[in-house]
Coordinates of C-alpha atoms and ligand atoms in Angstrom, one line a residue:
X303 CA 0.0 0.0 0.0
X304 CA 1.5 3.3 -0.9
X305 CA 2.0 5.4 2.3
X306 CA 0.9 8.7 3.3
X307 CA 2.8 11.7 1.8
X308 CA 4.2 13.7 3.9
X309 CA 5.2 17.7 3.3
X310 CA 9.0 17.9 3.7
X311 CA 8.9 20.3 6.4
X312 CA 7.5 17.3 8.2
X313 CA 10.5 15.0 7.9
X314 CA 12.0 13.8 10.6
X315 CA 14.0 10.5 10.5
X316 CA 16.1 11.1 13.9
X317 CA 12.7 11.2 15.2
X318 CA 12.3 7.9 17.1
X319 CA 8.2 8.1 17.2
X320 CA 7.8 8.0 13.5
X321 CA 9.4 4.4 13.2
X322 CA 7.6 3.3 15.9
X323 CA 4.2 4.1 14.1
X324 CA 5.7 2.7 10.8
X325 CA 5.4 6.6 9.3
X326 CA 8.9 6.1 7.8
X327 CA 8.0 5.5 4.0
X328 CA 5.8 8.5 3.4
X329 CA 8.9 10.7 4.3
X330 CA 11.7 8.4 2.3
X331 CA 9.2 9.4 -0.5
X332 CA 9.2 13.4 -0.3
X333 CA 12.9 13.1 0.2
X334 CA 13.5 10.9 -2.8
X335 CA 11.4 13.0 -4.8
X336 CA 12.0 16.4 -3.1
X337 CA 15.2 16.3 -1.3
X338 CA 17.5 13.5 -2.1
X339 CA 20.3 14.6 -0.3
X340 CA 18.9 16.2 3.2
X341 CA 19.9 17.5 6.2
X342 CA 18.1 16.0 9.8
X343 CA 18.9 17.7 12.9
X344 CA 19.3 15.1 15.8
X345 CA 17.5 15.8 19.2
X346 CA 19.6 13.6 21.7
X347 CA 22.8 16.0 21.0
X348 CA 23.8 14.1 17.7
X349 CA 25.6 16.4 15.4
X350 CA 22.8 15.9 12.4
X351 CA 23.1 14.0 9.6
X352 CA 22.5 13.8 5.7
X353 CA 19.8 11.5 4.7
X354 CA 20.4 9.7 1.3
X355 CA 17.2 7.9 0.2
X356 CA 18.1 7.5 -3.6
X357 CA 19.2 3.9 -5.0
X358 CA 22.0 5.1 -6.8
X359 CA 22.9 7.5 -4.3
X360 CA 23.3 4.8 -1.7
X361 CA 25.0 2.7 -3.9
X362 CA 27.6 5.5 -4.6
X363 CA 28.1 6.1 -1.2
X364 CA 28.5 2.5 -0.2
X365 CA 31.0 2.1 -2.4
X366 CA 33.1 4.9 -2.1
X367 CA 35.0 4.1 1.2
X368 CA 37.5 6.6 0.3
X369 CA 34.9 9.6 0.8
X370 CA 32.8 8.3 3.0
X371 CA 34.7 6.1 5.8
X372 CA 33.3 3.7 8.3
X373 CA 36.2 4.5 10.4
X374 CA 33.9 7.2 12.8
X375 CA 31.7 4.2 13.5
X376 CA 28.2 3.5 11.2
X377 CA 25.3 3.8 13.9
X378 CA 24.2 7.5 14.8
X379 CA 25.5 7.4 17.9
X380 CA 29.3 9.0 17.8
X381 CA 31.6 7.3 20.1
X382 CA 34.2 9.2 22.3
X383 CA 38.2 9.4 19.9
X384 CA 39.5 7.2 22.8
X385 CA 36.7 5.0 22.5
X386 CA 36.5 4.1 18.6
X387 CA 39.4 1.6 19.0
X388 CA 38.2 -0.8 21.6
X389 CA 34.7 -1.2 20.2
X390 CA 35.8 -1.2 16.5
X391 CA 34.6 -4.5 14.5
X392 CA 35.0 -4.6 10.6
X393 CA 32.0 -3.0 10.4
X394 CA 33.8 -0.2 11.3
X395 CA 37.2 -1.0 9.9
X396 CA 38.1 0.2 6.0
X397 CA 41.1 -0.6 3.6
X398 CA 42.8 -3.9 3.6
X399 CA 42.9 -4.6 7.0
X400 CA 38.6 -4.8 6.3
X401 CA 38.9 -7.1 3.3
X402 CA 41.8 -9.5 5.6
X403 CA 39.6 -9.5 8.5
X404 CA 36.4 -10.0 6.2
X405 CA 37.9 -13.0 4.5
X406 CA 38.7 -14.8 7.4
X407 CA 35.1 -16.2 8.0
X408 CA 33.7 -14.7 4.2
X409 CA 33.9 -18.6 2.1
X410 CA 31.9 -20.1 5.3
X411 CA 29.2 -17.9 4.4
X412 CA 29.3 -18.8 0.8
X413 CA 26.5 -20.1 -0.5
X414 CA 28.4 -24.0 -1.5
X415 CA 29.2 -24.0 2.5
X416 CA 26.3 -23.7 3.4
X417 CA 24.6 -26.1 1.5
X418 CA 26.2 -28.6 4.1
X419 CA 23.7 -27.0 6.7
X420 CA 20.6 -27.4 4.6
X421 CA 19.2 -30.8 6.5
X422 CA 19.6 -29.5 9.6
X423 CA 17.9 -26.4 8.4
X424 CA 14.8 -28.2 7.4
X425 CA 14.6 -30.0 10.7
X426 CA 15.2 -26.6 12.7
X427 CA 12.3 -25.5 10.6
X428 CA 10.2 -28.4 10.7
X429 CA 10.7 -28.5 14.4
X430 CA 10.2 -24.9 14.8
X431 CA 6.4 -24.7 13.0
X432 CA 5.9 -27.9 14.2
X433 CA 6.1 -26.6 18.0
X434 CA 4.2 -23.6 17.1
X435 CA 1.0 -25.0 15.0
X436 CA 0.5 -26.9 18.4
X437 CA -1.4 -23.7 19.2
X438 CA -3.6 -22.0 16.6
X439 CA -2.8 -18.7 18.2
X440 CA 0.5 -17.5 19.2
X441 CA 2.9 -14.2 18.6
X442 CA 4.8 -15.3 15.0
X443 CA 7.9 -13.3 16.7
X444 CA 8.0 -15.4 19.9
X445 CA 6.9 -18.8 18.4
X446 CA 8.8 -18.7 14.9
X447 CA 10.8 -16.0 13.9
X448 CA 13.2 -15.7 16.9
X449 CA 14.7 -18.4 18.0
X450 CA 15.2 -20.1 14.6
X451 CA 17.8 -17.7 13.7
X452 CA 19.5 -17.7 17.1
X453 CA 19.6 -21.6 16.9
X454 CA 21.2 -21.5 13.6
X455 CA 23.8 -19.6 14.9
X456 CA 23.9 -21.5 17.8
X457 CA 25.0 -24.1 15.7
X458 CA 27.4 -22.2 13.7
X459 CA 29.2 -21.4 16.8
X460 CA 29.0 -24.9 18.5
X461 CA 27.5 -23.2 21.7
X462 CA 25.0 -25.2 23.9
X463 CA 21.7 -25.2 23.1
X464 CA 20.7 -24.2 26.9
X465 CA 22.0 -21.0 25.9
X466 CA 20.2 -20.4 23.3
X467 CA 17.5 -17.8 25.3
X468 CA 20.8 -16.1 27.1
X469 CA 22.1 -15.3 23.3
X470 CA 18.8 -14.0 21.9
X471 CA 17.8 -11.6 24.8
X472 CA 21.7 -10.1 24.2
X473 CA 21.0 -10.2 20.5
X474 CA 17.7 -8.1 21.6
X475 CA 19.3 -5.9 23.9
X476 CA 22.0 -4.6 21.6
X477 CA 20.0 -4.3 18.5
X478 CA 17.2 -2.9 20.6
X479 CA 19.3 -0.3 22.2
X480 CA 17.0 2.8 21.6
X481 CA 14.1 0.5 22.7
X482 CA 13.2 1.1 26.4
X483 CA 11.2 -2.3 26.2
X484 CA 14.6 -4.1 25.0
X485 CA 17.7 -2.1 26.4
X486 CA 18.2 -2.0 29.4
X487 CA 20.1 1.2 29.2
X488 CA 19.2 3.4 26.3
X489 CA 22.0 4.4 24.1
X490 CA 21.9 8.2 24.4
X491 CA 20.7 8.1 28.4
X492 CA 22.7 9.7 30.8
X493 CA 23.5 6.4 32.2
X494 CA 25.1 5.3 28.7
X495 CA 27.6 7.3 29.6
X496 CA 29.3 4.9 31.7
X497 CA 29.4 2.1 29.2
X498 CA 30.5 4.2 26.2
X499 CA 33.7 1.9 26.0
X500 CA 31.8 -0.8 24.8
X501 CA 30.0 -1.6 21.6
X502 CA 25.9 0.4 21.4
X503 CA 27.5 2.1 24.4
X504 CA 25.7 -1.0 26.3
X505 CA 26.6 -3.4 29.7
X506 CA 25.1 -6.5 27.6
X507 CA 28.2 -6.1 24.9
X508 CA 30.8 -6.7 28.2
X509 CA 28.5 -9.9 28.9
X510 CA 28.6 -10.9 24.9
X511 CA 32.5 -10.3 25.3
X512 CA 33.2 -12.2 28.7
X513 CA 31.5 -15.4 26.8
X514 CA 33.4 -15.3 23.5
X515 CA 36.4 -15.0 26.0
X516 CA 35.3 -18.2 27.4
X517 CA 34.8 -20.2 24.3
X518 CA 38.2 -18.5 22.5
X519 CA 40.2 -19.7 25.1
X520 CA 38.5 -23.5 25.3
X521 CA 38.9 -23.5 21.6
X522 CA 42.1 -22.4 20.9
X523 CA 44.5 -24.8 19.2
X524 CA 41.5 -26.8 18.4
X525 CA 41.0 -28.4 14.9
X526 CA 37.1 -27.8 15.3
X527 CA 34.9 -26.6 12.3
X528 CA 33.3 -24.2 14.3
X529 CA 33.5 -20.3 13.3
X530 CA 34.5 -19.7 16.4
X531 CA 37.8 -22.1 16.3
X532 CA 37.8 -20.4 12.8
X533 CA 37.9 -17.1 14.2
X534 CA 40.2 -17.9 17.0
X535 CA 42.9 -20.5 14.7
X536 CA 43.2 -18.3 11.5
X537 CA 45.1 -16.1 11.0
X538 CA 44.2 -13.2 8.7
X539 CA 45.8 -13.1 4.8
X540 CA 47.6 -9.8 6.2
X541 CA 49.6 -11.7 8.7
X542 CA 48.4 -9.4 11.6
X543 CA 46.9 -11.8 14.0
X544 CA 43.4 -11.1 15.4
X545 CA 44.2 -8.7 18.7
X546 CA 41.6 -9.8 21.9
X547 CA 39.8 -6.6 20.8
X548 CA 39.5 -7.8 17.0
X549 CA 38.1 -11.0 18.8
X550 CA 36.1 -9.6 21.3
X551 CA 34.3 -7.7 18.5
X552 CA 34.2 -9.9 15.9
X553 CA 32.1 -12.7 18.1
X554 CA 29.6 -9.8 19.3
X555 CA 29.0 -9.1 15.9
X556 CA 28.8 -12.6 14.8
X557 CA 26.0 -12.8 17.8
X558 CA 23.9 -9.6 17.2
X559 CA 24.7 -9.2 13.3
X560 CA 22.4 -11.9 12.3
X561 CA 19.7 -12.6 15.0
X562 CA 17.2 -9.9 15.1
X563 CA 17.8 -8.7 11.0
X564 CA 16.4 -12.2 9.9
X565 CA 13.8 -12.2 12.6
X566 CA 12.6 -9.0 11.6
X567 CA 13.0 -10.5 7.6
X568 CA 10.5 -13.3 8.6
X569 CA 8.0 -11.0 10.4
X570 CA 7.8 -8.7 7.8
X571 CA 7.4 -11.3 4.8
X572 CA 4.9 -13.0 7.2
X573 CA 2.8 -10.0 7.5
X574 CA 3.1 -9.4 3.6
X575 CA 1.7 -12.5 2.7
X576 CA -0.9 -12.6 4.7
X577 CA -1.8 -9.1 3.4
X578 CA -1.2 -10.1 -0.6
X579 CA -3.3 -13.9 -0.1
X580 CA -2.8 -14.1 -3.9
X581 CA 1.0 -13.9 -3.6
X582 CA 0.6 -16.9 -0.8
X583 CA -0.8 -19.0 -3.2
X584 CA 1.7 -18.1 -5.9
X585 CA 4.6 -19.4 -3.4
X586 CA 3.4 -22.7 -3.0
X587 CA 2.3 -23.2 -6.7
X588 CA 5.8 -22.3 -8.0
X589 CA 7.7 -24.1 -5.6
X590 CA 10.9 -24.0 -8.1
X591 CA 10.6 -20.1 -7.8
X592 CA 11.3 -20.0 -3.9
X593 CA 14.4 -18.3 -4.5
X594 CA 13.1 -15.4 -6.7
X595 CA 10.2 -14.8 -4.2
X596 CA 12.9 -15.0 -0.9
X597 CA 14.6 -11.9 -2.6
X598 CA 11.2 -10.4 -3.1
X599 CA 10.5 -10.8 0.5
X600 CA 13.8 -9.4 1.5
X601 CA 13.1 -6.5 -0.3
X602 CA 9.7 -5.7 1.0
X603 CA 11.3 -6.4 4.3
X604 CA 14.3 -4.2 4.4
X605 CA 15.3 -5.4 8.3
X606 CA 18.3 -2.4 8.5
X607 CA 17.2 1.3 7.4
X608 CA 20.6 2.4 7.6
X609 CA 23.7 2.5 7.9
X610 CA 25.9 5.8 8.7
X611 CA 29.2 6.7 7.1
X612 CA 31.1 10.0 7.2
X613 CA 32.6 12.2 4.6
X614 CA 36.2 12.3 4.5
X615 CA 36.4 15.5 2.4
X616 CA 33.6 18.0 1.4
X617 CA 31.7 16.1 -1.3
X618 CA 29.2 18.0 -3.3
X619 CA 25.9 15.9 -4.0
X620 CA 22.2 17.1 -5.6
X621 CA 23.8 20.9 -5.3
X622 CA 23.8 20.2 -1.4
X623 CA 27.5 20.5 0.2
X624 CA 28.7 17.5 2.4
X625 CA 31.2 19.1 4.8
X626 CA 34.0 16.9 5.4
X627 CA 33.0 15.2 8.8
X628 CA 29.4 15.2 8.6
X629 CA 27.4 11.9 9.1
X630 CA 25.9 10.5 6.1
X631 CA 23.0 8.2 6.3
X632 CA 22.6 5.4 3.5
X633 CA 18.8 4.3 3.9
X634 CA 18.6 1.3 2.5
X635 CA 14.9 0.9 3.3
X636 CA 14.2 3.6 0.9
X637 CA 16.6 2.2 -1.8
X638 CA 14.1 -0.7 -1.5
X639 CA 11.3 1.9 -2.8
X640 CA 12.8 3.7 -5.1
X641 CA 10.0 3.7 -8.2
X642 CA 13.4 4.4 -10.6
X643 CA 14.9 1.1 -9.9
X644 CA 11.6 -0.9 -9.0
X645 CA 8.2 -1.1 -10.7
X646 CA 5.1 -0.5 -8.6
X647 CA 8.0 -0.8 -5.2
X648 CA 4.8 -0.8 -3.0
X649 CA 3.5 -4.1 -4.9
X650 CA 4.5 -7.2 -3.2
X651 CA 5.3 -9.1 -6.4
X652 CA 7.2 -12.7 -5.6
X653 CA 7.7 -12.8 -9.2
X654 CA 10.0 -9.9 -9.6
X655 CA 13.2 -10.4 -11.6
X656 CA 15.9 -9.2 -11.8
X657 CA 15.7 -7.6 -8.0
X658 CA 18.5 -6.3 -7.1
X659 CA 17.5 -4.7 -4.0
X660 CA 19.6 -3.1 -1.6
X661 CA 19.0 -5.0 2.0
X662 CA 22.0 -6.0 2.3
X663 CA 23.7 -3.3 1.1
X664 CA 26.3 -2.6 -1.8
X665 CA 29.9 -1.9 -1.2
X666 CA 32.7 -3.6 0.2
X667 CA 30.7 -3.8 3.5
X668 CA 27.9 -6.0 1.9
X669 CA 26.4 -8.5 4.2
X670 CA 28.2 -11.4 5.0
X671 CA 25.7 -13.7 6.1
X672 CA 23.2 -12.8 3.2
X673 CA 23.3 -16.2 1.8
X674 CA 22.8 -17.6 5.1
X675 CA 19.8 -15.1 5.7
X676 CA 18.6 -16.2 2.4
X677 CA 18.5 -19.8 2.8
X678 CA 16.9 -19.5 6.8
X679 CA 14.2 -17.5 5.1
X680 CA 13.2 -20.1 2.4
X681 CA 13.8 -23.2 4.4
X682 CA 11.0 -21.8 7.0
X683 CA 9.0 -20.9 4.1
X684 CA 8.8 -23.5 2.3
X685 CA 8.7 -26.1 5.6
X686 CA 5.7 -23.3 6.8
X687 CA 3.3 -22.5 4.2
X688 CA 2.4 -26.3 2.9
X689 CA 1.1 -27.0 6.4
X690 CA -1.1 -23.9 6.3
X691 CA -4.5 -24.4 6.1
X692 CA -5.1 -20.7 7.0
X693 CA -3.0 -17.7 8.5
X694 CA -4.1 -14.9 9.7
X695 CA -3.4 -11.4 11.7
X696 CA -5.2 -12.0 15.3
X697 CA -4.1 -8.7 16.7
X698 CA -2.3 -5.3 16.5
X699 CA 1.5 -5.4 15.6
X700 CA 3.6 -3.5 17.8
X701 CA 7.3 -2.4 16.2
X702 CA 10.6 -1.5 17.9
X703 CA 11.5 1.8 18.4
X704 CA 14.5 2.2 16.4
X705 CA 15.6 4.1 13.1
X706 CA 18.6 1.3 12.6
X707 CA 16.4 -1.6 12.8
X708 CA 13.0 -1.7 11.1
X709 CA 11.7 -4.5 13.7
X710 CA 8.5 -6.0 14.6
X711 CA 8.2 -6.7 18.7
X712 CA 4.7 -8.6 18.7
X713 CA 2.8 -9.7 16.2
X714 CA -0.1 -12.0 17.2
X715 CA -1.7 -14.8 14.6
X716 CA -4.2 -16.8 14.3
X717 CA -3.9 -20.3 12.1
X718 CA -5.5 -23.4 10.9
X719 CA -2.9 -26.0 10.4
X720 CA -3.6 -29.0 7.8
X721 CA -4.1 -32.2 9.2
X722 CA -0.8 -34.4 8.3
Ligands
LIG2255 C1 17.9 -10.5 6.6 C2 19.0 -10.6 7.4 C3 20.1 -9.6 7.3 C4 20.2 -8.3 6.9 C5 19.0 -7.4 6.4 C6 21.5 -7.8 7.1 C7 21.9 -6.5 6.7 C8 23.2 -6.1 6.7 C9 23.7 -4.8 6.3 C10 22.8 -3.7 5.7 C11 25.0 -4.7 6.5 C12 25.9 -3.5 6.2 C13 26.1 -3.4 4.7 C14 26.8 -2.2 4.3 O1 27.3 -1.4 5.1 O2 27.0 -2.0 3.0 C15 25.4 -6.0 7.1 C16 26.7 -6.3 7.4 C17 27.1 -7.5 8.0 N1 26.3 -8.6 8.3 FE1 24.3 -8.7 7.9 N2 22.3 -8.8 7.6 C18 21.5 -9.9 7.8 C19 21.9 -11.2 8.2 C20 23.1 -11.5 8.6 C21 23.6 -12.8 9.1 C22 22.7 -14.0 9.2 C23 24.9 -12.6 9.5 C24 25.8 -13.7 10.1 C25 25.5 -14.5 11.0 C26 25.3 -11.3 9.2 C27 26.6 -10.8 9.4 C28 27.0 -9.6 8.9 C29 28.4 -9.1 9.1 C30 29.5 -9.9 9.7 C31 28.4 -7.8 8.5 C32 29.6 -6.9 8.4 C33 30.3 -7.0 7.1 C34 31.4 -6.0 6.9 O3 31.5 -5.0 7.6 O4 32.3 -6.3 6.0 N3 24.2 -10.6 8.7 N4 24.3 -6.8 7.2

């Protein structure tokens, strides 16, 4: 459904209450059409930012490290100088010492590797919806679409399955850390303050750290096929062996990176084919199409709005001038909707191809663990929807309140399963 306009003098995307209500779209339209390169004031003392909402803009940004660096950290929230080193991951690392750190792990994430996980996949899945269809109403969030992603990783790591519920309220916590529901200290509270060492200036990313710690040193010297031996036994192309910080980060963002994005990437293609019935029944009656629809889903769901950089020089952009230093905000979610790049973008179409959508991002940052995102999705898809005999919304949806992640907290259904 194409969202409400709203007049630009309206725009606010550092305005927390407007992603909560899900008002984000009608604004990434007037600035795509109106204001492609824009300046947002930030009300929590952020410096501002510029919001890029254009495809090709984002693109250009993404993949211009050189102008626009990750090096001043790629959240909105600006982390003390003295800070930056100790809480730096590669997400936040440019330049070789990105692409060496990047490749240490990036061919386990290819999608050959991972083919080796696809049977356990399908009985995580199967497990999964058959737990939940026990019940024919239950939150889709709680029941389906968050602990299948943690347990994935769960297994990736080789940590115990008891600790599964410990890893996804972390995963929560940090990704959630402008939610007052989720964090348990909000990122730009006075009481933030005291953690701004560590990683969303949160106490949870010292817990995350403590149990890598734990599992680096068991695992050291080990031979195991875990990523965490991986992670802990290889050492990087550039010859600079991982330093405890590199590790320390590194596992958190292993932990956090995937959890909540493919929850929210399930929720949100949940709630789209409930809404589009027609494009249900296309799924399961073009079953060798699963992997066109899956990117169609991942489009529509755009988990991550943004991502931040910051100009290195004064870049001029849409006659607007980037100062050297300013924050730059890629929104990816509005990529999604740009009506250049996609036909009809508020049309949930499982058909559409090519889609080269922007969810992931574009640049030498691009996801790592898309092709594992990818696969989770289709796997519970395709293990979910046969057994369907009827889905449906059974309540209101409530969303996180966040302008990083576009999340979905609750969202109640009601179902008829088929009788097996
Ligand atoms: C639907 C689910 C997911 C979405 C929407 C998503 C989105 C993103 C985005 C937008 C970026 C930054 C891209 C850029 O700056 O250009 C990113 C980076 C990253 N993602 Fe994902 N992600 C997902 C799932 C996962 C999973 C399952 C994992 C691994 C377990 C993962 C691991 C990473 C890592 C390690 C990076 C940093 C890459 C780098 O800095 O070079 N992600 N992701």
């Amino acid at each position: 459904m194409q969202p409400t306009p709203v007049p630009l003098d309206q725009v606010d995307l550092a305005d927390l209450d407007v992603f909560e209500g899900n008002r984000a779209w009608g604004m990434f339209d007037t600035l795509r059409r109106e204001a492609p390169v824009h300046w947002n004031e930030e009300h929590d003392g952020g410096s501002g930012f510029w919001s890029i909402t254009r495809y090709d803009d984002i693109q250009a940004v993404d993949k211009d490290p050189e102008s626009f660096t990750s090096m001043k950290f790629t959240n909105l929230e600006e982390p003390p100088e003295e800070f930056q080193d100790t809480r730096r991951s590669i997400l936040e690392t440019d330049g070789p010492r990105h692409q060496a750190l990047r490749k240490l792990l990036m061919r386990d994430f290819s999608a050959a590797q991972l083919r080796r996980y696809e049977d356990f996949l399908r009985g995580l899945a199967k497990a999964t919806v058959d737990n939940a269809l026990q019940q024919e109403e239950f939150d889709f969030v709680d029941s389906i679409a968050a602990d299948y992603p943690m347990a994935v990783l769960v297994r990736l790591l080789d940590t115990p399955p008891e600790k599964t519920p410990q890893l996804i309220s972390w995963g929560n916590e940090i990704v959630g850390f402008s939610d007052p529901e989720y964090a348990r200290v909000l990122v730009n509270s006075e009481e933030a303050k005291a953690y701004r060492h560590l990683p969303f200036s949160s106490p949870v990313s010292q817990e995350i750290y403590d149990y890598g710690r734990q599992l680096r040193a068991e695992r050291l010297g080990g031979t195991a096929d875990d990523l965490v031996s991986k992670l802990v036994n290889r050492i990087p192309e550039d010859g600079i062996p991982l330093s405890d910080q590199d590790f320390d980060n590194y596992f958190l963002l292993l932990v956090v990176a995937g959890n909540e994005t493919t929850r929210q990437a399930m929720s949100h293609s949940m709630k789209a084919l409930i809404d589009n019935p027609e494009q249900l029944t296309w799924f399961l009656e073009h079953p060798e199409k699963a992997q066109v629809a899956v990117e169609e889903l991942i489009r529509w769901a755009s988990p991550v709005y943004h991502f931040r950089r910051t100009a290195t020089r004064d870049v001029e952009l849409h006659g607007r001038q980037i100062k050297e230093g300013d924050k730059v905000v890629m929104w990816f979610a509005s990529g999604n909707r740009d009506e250049s790049k996609f036909a009809d973008p508020y049309t949930l179409d499982l058909s559409r191809f090519p889609n080269d959508h922007i969810t992931f991002g574009k640049g030498p940052h691009t996801c790592m663990g898309a092709n594992l995102a990818r696969l989770e999705i289709k796997i519970l898809f395709e293990t979910l929807l046969p057994r369907l005999e009827s889905i449906e919304q059974a309540g209101e949806i409530t969303r996180v309140r966040s302008n990083f992640v576009n999340g979905i907290k609750k969202f109640p259904v009601r179902v008829r399963a088929k009788q097996v």
